[in-house]
Tab-separated table of C-alpha atoms in Angstrom:
chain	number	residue	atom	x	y	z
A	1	UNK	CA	0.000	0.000	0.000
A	2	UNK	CA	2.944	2.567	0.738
A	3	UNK	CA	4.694	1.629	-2.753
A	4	UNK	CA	1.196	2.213	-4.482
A	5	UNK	CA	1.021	5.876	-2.560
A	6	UNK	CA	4.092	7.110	-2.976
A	7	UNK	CA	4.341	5.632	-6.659
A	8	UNK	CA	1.376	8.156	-6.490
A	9	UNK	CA	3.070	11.173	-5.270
A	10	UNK	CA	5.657	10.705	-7.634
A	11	UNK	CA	3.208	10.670	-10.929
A	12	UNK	CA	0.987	13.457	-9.038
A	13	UNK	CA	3.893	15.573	-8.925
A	14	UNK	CA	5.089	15.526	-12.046
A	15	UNK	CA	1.827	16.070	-13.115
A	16	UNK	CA	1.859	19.247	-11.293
A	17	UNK	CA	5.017	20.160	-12.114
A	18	UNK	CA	5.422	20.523	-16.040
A	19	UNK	CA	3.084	22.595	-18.500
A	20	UNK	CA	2.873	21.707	-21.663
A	21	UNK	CA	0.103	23.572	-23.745
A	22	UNK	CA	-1.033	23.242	-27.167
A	23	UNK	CA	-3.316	25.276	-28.602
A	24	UNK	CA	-4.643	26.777	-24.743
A	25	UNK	CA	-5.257	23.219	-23.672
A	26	UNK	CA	-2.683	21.074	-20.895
A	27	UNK	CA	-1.368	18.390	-22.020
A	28	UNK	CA	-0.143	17.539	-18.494
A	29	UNK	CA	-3.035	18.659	-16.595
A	30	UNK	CA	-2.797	19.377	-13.250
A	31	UNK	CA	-6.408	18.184	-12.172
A	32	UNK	CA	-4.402	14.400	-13.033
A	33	UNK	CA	-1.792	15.443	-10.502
A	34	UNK	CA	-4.151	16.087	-7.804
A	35	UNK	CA	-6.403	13.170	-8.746
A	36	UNK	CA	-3.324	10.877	-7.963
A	37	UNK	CA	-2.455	13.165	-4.964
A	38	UNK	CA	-5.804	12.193	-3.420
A	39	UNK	CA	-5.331	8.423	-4.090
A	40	UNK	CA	-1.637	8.613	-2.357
A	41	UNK	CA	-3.609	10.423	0.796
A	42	UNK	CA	-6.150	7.967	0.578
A	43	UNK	CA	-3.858	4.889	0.388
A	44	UNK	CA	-1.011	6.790	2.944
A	45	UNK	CA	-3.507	8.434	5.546
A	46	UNK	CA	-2.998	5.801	8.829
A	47	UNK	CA	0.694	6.649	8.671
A	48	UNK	CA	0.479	10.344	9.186
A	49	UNK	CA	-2.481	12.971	9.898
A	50	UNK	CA	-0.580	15.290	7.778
A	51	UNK	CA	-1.635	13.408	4.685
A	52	UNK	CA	-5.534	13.229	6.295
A	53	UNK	CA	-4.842	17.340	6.508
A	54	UNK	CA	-3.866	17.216	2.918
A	55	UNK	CA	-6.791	14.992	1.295
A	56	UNK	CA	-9.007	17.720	2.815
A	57	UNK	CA	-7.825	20.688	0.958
A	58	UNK	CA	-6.542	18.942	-2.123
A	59	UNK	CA	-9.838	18.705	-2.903
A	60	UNK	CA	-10.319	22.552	-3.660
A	61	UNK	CA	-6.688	22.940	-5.197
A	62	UNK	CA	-8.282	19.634	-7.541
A	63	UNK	CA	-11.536	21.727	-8.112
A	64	UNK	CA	-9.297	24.913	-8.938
A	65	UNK	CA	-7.257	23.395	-11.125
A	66	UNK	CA	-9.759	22.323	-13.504
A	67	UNK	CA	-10.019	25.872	-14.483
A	68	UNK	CA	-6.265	25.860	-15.452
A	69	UNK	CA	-7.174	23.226	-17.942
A	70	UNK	CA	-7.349	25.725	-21.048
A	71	UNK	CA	-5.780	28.967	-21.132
A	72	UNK	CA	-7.129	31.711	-23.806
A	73	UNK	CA	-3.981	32.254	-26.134
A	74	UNK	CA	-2.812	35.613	-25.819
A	75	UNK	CA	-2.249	37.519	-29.155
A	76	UNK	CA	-2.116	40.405	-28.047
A	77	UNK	CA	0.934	42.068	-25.451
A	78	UNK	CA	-1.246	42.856	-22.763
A	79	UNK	CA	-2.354	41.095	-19.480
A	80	UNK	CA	-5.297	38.056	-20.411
A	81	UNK	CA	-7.340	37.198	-17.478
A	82	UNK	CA	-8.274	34.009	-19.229
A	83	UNK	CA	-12.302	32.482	-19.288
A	84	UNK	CA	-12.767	33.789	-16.153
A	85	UNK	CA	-11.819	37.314	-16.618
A	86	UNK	CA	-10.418	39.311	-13.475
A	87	UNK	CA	-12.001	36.804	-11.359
A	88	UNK	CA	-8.909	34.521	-11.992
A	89	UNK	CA	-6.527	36.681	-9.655
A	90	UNK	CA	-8.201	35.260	-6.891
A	91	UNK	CA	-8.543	31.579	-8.622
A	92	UNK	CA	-4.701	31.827	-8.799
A	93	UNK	CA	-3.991	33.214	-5.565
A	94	UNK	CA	-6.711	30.422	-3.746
A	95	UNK	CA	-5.034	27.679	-5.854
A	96	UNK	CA	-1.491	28.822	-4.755
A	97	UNK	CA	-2.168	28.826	-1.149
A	98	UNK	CA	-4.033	25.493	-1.352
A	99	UNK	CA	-1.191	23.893	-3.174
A	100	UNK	CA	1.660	25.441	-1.092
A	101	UNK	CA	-0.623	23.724	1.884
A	102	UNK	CA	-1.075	20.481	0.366
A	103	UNK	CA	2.509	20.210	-0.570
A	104	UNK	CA	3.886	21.323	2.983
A	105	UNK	CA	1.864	18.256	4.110
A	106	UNK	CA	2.849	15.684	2.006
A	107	UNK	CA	6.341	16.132	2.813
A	108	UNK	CA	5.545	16.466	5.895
A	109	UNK	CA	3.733	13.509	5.971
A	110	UNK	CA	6.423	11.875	4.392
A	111	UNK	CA	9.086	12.852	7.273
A	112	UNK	CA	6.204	11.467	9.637
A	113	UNK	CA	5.931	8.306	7.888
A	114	UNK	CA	9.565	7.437	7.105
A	115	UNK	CA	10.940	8.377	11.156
A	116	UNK	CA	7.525	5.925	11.879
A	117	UNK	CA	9.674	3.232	9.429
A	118	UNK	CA	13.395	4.460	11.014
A	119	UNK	CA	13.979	5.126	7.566
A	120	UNK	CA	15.602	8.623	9.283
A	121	UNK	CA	17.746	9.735	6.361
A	122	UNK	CA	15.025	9.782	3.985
A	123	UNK	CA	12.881	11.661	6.669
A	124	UNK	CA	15.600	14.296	6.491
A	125	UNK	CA	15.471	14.689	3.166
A	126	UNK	CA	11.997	16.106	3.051
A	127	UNK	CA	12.632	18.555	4.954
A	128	UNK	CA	15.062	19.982	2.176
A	129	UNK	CA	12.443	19.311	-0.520
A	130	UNK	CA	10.013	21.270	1.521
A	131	UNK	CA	12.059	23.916	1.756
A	132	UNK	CA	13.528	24.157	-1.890
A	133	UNK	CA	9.576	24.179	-3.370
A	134	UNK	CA	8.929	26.743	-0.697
A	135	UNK	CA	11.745	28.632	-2.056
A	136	UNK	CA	11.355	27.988	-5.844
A	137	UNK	CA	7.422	29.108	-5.345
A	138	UNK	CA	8.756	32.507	-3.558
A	139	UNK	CA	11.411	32.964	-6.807
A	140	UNK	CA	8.557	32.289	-9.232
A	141	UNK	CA	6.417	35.037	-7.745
A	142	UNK	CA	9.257	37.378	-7.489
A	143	UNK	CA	10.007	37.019	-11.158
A	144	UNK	CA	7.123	38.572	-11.806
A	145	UNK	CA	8.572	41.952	-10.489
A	146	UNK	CA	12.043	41.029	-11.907
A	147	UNK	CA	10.864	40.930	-15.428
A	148	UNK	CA	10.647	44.474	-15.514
A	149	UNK	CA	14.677	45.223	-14.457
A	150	UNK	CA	16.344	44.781	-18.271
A	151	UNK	CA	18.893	42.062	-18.229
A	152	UNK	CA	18.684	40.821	-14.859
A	153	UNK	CA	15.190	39.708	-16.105
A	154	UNK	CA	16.800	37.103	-18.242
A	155	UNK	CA	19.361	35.664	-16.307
A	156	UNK	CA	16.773	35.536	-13.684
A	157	UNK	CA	14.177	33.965	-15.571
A	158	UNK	CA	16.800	31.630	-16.939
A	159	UNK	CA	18.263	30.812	-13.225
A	160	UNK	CA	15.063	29.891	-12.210
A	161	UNK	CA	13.787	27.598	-15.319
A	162	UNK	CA	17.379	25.221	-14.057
A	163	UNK	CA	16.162	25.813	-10.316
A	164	UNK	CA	12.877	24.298	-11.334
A	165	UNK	CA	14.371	21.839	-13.693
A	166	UNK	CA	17.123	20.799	-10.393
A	167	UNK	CA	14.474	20.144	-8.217
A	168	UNK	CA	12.221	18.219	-10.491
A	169	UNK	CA	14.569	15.850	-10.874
A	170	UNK	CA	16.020	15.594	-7.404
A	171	UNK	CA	12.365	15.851	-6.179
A	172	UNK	CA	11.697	12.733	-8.340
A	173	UNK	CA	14.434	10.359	-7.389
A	174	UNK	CA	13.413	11.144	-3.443
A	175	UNK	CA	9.946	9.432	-4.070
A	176	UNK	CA	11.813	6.918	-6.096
A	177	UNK	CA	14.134	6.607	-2.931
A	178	UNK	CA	11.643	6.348	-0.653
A	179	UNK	CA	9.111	3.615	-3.112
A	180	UNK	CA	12.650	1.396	-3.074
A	181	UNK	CA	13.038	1.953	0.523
A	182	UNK	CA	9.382	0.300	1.123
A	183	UNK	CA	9.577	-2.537	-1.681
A	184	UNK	CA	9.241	-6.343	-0.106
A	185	UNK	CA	7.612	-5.142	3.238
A	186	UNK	CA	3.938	-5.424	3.378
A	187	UNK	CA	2.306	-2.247	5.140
């Protein structure tokens, strides 16, 4: 049951982590990520009440995230609101507070889990993811006064797309740790 969760987490994040449009739509949609997300709390929840505390709320960041499914292509160079005009500030905002919850707890709930398991070094460890999403959220919504500062905006912008691209990756092989760490016992 733990592989099956955490082999959850690691598709759910992914899902939430790239964007890939064509043509407005997500090919990658994030609704999918949270969808598994709520399967790995489901499957994980007797092992730590932080994943109970994130099944709640993932189900609003899941409901939110449906309207991130299509995006109205911008031809223009102004600001697009998207389908649901101004009215998506706060859409955004709600969905990046709910996620920023939801992800706290699911590492979290992984530290809980794996110091339950004395599997201590991979408890460690999600501390450190916590804390690098934590920061790469806070340099993604700081870009968007960077972008103005010539120059800087680039290298910024491009210092941020290998942050993101780092932690993917290193973000990935933890939940492929931890599934290895858990594979022949039967939870």
């Amino acid at each position: 049951m733990i592989e099956k969760g955490l082999n959850n987490f690691f598709w759910g994040f992914l899902f939430i982590s790239l964007n890939f449009r064509i043509c407005g739509f997500d090919i990658l949609p994030d609704v999918i990520g949270f969808i598994l997300f709520a399967m790995a709390f489901s499957q994980l929840k007797e092992y730590s009440q932080h994943f109970s505390k994130a099944s709640t709320l993932n189900i609003f960041t899941l409901i939110l995230s449906i309207f991130s499914i299509y995006e109205v292509k911008n031809n223009n160079s102004g600001i697009t609101f998207g389908i649901l005009g101004p009215f998506s500030i706060l859409v955004g905002l709600a969905s990046l507070i709910l996620t920023l919850y939801v992800i706290y707890n699911l590492f979290m709930g992984m530290k809980e889990m794996l110091n339950n398991h004395d599997k201590h070094m991979l408890a460690e460890e999600a501390d450190d993811r916590w804390s690098q999403y934590k920061a790469l959220t806070i340099a993604s919504i700081l870009a968007f006064i960077v972008i103005f500062i010539p120059v800087i905006n680039i290298l910024y912008v491009l210092g941020l797309f290998i942050f993101g691209i780092v932690f993917l990756v290193k973000t990935m092989q933890y939940f492929s740790s931890c599934k290895k760490s858990f594979s022949g016992y039967n939870y």
